[in-house]
Amino acid sequence: MKLLSIITTVMVVLPASLAMAQQPTTESSPPMQMPSPAATQASPSLQPNEQGAQPMQKMDKMADSVTKMSEMCKMMMRKEMATMHYKIAAGVTIVSLLIIALVLLVILEIQWIIYWRRLLKAQKSGRSIP
């Protein structure tokens, strides 16, 4: 039962994460613009800072997306755990019905054997069954 819930979770989370990864984010950064040669010559110290900030922005975006994904997984797990009682109750009910059916089948078989034994004995002795 636990394996089934894990497989189901993976089947739900994996396509959702792939779909989210392929969708453009609403918090996308403005398009990269090439600095003009005049701006590059006027402030040579800004260029290394801007280049260092771009990877940091990408890392921040990745951290945000990982955080959102973990929150989504937590929410899904909470929903699954909330319905776990119903799943367990349904499983117990089905198993108990199957056990009752098996017990009744065994009783029927025993009665069937007793009936045929009486029938065969009566046939051998030549009398009819009451």
PDB file of C-alpha atoms in Angstrom:
ATOM      1  CA  MET A   1       0.000   0.000   0.000  1.00  0.00           C
ATOM      2  CA  LYS A   2       2.848   2.322   0.869  1.00  0.00           C
ATOM      3  CA  LEU A   3       4.646   1.432  -2.356  1.00  0.00           C
ATOM      4  CA  LEU A   4       1.523   2.279  -4.328  1.00  0.00           C
ATOM      5  CA  SER A   5       1.279   5.694  -2.688  1.00  0.00           C
ATOM      6  CA  ILE A   6       4.968   6.381  -3.384  1.00  0.00           C
ATOM      7  CA  ILE A   7       4.599   5.416  -7.039  1.00  0.00           C
ATOM      8  CA  THR A   8       1.487   7.569  -7.358  1.00  0.00           C
ATOM      9  CA  THR A   9       3.255  10.517  -5.754  1.00  0.00           C
ATOM     10  CA  VAL A  10       6.197  10.193  -8.129  1.00  0.00           C
ATOM     11  CA  MET A  11       3.860   9.930 -11.107  1.00  0.00           C
ATOM     12  CA  VAL A  12       2.077  13.114 -10.031  1.00  0.00           C
ATOM     13  CA  VAL A  13       5.055  15.175  -8.866  1.00  0.00           C
ATOM     14  CA  LEU A  14       7.442  14.386 -11.718  1.00  0.00           C
ATOM     15  CA  PRO A  15       5.226  15.593 -14.603  1.00  0.00           C
ATOM     16  CA  ALA A  16       4.163  18.607 -12.549  1.00  0.00           C
ATOM     17  CA  SER A  17       7.771  19.562 -11.871  1.00  0.00           C
ATOM     18  CA  LEU A  18       8.709  19.093 -15.514  1.00  0.00           C
ATOM     19  CA  ALA A  19       5.760  21.215 -16.608  1.00  0.00           C
ATOM     20  CA  MET A  20       6.716  23.938 -14.141  1.00  0.00           C
ATOM     21  CA  ALA A  21      10.311  23.861 -15.334  1.00  0.00           C
ATOM     22  CA  GLN A  22       9.236  24.343 -18.940  1.00  0.00           C
ATOM     23  CA  GLN A  23       6.834  27.196 -18.241  1.00  0.00           C
ATOM     24  CA  PRO A  24       8.251  30.715 -18.282  1.00  0.00           C
ATOM     25  CA  THR A  25       8.304  32.256 -14.847  1.00  0.00           C
ATOM     26  CA  THR A  26       6.345  35.406 -14.087  1.00  0.00           C
ATOM     27  CA  GLU A  27       9.284  36.778 -12.157  1.00  0.00           C
ATOM     28  CA  SER A  28      11.575  36.714 -15.172  1.00  0.00           C
ATOM     29  CA  SER A  29      14.406  39.186 -15.204  1.00  0.00           C
ATOM     30  CA  PRO A  30      14.464  41.907 -17.839  1.00  0.00           C
ATOM     31  CA  PRO A  31      16.206  40.923 -21.057  1.00  0.00           C
ATOM     32  CA  MET A  32      19.962  41.273 -21.062  1.00  0.00           C
ATOM     33  CA  GLN A  33      21.123  44.436 -22.763  1.00  0.00           C
ATOM     34  CA  MET A  34      24.553  45.027 -24.118  1.00  0.00           C
ATOM     35  CA  PRO A  35      26.198  47.971 -22.397  1.00  0.00           C
ATOM     36  CA  SER A  36      27.141  50.817 -24.657  1.00  0.00           C
ATOM     37  CA  PRO A  37      30.860  51.412 -25.198  1.00  0.00           C
ATOM     38  CA  ALA A  38      30.549  54.811 -23.528  1.00  0.00           C
ATOM     39  CA  ALA A  39      29.104  53.303 -20.355  1.00  0.00           C
ATOM     40  CA  THR A  40      31.791  50.635 -20.324  1.00  0.00           C
ATOM     41  CA  GLN A  41      34.562  53.206 -20.578  1.00  0.00           C
ATOM     42  CA  ALA A  42      32.956  55.574 -18.072  1.00  0.00           C
ATOM     43  CA  SER A  43      32.656  53.051 -15.252  1.00  0.00           C
ATOM     44  CA  PRO A  44      35.002  50.099 -15.623  1.00  0.00           C
ATOM     45  CA  SER A  45      34.412  49.035 -11.999  1.00  0.00           C
ATOM     46  CA  LEU A  46      30.666  48.305 -12.576  1.00  0.00           C
ATOM     47  CA  GLN A  47      31.227  45.565 -15.128  1.00  0.00           C
ATOM     48  CA  PRO A  48      32.736  42.954 -12.750  1.00  0.00           C
ATOM     49  CA  ASN A  49      29.973  43.626 -10.210  1.00  0.00           C
ATOM     50  CA  GLU A  50      27.271  43.196 -12.850  1.00  0.00           C
ATOM     51  CA  GLN A  51      28.852  39.990 -14.082  1.00  0.00           C
ATOM     52  CA  GLY A  52      28.982  38.660 -10.518  1.00  0.00           C
ATOM     53  CA  ALA A  53      25.363  39.665  -9.891  1.00  0.00           C
ATOM     54  CA  GLN A  54      24.000  37.709 -12.867  1.00  0.00           C
ATOM     55  CA  PRO A  55      25.015  34.265 -11.554  1.00  0.00           C
ATOM     56  CA  MET A  56      23.726  35.264  -8.122  1.00  0.00           C
ATOM     57  CA  GLN A  57      20.341  36.169  -9.631  1.00  0.00           C
ATOM     58  CA  LYS A  58      20.237  32.796 -11.360  1.00  0.00           C
ATOM     59  CA  MET A  59      21.117  31.059  -8.100  1.00  0.00           C
ATOM     60  CA  ASP A  60      18.382  33.006  -6.313  1.00  0.00           C
ATOM     61  CA  LYS A  61      15.855  31.952  -8.957  1.00  0.00           C
ATOM     62  CA  MET A  62      16.929  28.332  -8.596  1.00  0.00           C
ATOM     63  CA  ALA A  63      16.675  28.551  -4.829  1.00  0.00           C
ATOM     64  CA  ASP A  64      13.188  30.045  -5.110  1.00  0.00           C
ATOM     65  CA  SER A  65      12.048  27.337  -7.515  1.00  0.00           C
ATOM     66  CA  VAL A  66      13.437  24.581  -5.282  1.00  0.00           C
ATOM     67  CA  THR A  67      11.707  26.157  -2.292  1.00  0.00           C
ATOM     68  CA  LYS A  68       8.398  26.329  -4.177  1.00  0.00           C
ATOM     69  CA  MET A  69       8.786  22.716  -5.273  1.00  0.00           C
ATOM     70  CA  SER A  70       9.430  21.555  -1.716  1.00  0.00           C
ATOM     71  CA  GLU A  71       6.387  23.494  -0.505  1.00  0.00           C
ATOM     72  CA  MET A  72       4.281  21.867  -3.213  1.00  0.00           C
ATOM     73  CA  CYS A  73       5.543  18.427  -2.204  1.00  0.00           C
ATOM     74  CA  LYS A  74       4.775  19.124   1.444  1.00  0.00           C
ATOM     75  CA  MET A  75       1.258  20.232   0.530  1.00  0.00           C
ATOM     76  CA  MET A  76       0.698  17.083  -1.542  1.00  0.00           C
ATOM     77  CA  MET A  77       1.988  14.876   1.261  1.00  0.00           C
ATOM     78  CA  ARG A  78      -0.338  16.590   3.749  1.00  0.00           C
ATOM     79  CA  LYS A  79      -3.283  15.881   1.442  1.00  0.00           C
ATOM     80  CA  GLU A  80      -2.221  12.260   1.076  1.00  0.00           C
ATOM     81  CA  MET A  81      -1.805  11.842   4.809  1.00  0.00           C
ATOM     82  CA  ALA A  82      -5.233  13.391   5.392  1.00  0.00           C
ATOM     83  CA  THR A  83      -6.858  10.748   3.173  1.00  0.00           C
ATOM     84  CA  MET A  84      -4.751   7.888   4.526  1.00  0.00           C
ATOM     85  CA  HIS A  85      -7.415   6.979   7.133  1.00  0.00           C
ATOM     86  CA  TYR A  86     -10.004   6.478   4.405  1.00  0.00           C
ATOM     87  CA  LYS A  87      -7.630   4.348   2.359  1.00  0.00           C
ATOM     88  CA  ILE A  88      -6.828   2.150   5.360  1.00  0.00           C
ATOM     89  CA  ALA A  89     -10.528   1.792   6.228  1.00  0.00           C
ATOM     90  CA  ALA A  90     -11.349   0.802   2.638  1.00  0.00           C
ATOM     91  CA  GLY A  91      -8.519  -1.735   2.602  1.00  0.00           C
ATOM     92  CA  VAL A  92      -9.601  -3.279   5.912  1.00  0.00           C
ATOM     93  CA  THR A  93     -13.203  -3.494   4.680  1.00  0.00           C
ATOM     94  CA  ILE A  94     -12.223  -5.215   1.436  1.00  0.00           C
ATOM     95  CA  VAL A  95      -9.911  -7.667   3.199  1.00  0.00           C
ATOM     96  CA  SER A  96     -12.550  -8.521   5.807  1.00  0.00           C
ATOM     97  CA  LEU A  97     -15.161  -9.124   3.076  1.00  0.00           C
ATOM     98  CA  LEU A  98     -12.724 -11.409   1.260  1.00  0.00           C
ATOM     99  CA  ILE A  99     -12.032 -13.362   4.457  1.00  0.00           C
ATOM    100  CA  ILE A 100     -15.761 -13.753   5.143  1.00  0.00           C
ATOM    101  CA  ALA A 101     -16.312 -14.972   1.575  1.00  0.00           C
ATOM    102  CA  LEU A 102     -13.483 -17.484   1.974  1.00  0.00           C
ATOM    103  CA  VAL A 103     -14.907 -18.800   5.255  1.00  0.00           C
ATOM    104  CA  LEU A 104     -18.374 -19.157   3.702  1.00  0.00           C
ATOM    105  CA  LEU A 105     -16.876 -20.970   0.715  1.00  0.00           C
ATOM    106  CA  VAL A 106     -15.096 -23.431   3.028  1.00  0.00           C
ATOM    107  CA  ILE A 107     -18.358 -24.056   4.938  1.00  0.00           C
ATOM    108  CA  LEU A 108     -20.195 -24.627   1.657  1.00  0.00           C
ATOM    109  CA  GLU A 109     -17.554 -27.088   0.509  1.00  0.00           C
ATOM    110  CA  ILE A 110     -17.813 -29.021   3.780  1.00  0.00           C
ATOM    111  CA  GLN A 111     -21.596 -29.206   3.459  1.00  0.00           C
ATOM    112  CA  TRP A 112     -21.263 -30.274  -0.160  1.00  0.00           C
ATOM    113  CA  ILE A 113     -18.907 -33.114   0.808  1.00  0.00           C
ATOM    114  CA  ILE A 114     -21.248 -34.278   3.576  1.00  0.00           C
ATOM    115  CA  TYR A 115     -24.233 -34.196   1.205  1.00  0.00           C
ATOM    116  CA  TRP A 116     -22.464 -36.232  -1.491  1.00  0.00           C
ATOM    117  CA  ARG A 117     -21.170 -38.750   1.052  1.00  0.00           C
ATOM    118  CA  ARG A 118     -24.750 -39.337   2.271  1.00  0.00           C
ATOM    119  CA  LEU A 119     -25.994 -39.539  -1.318  1.00  0.00           C
ATOM    120  CA  LEU A 120     -23.367 -42.115  -2.298  1.00  0.00           C
ATOM    121  CA  LYS A 121     -23.975 -44.216   0.847  1.00  0.00           C
ATOM    122  CA  ALA A 122     -27.704 -44.182   0.201  1.00  0.00           C
ATOM    123  CA  GLN A 123     -27.171 -45.165  -3.433  1.00  0.00           C
ATOM    124  CA  LYS A 124     -24.959 -48.103  -2.364  1.00  0.00           C
ATOM    125  CA  SER A 125     -27.454 -49.367   0.154  1.00  0.00           C
ATOM    126  CA  GLY A 126     -30.352 -48.909  -2.268  1.00  0.00           C
ATOM    127  CA  ARG A 127     -32.519 -46.547  -0.267  1.00  0.00           C
ATOM    128  CA  SER A 128     -33.634 -42.992  -0.993  1.00  0.00           C
ATOM    129  CA  ILE A 129     -32.363 -39.882   0.776  1.00  0.00           C
ATOM    130  CA  PRO A 130     -34.814 -38.262   3.184  1.00  0.00           C
TER     131      PRO A 130
END
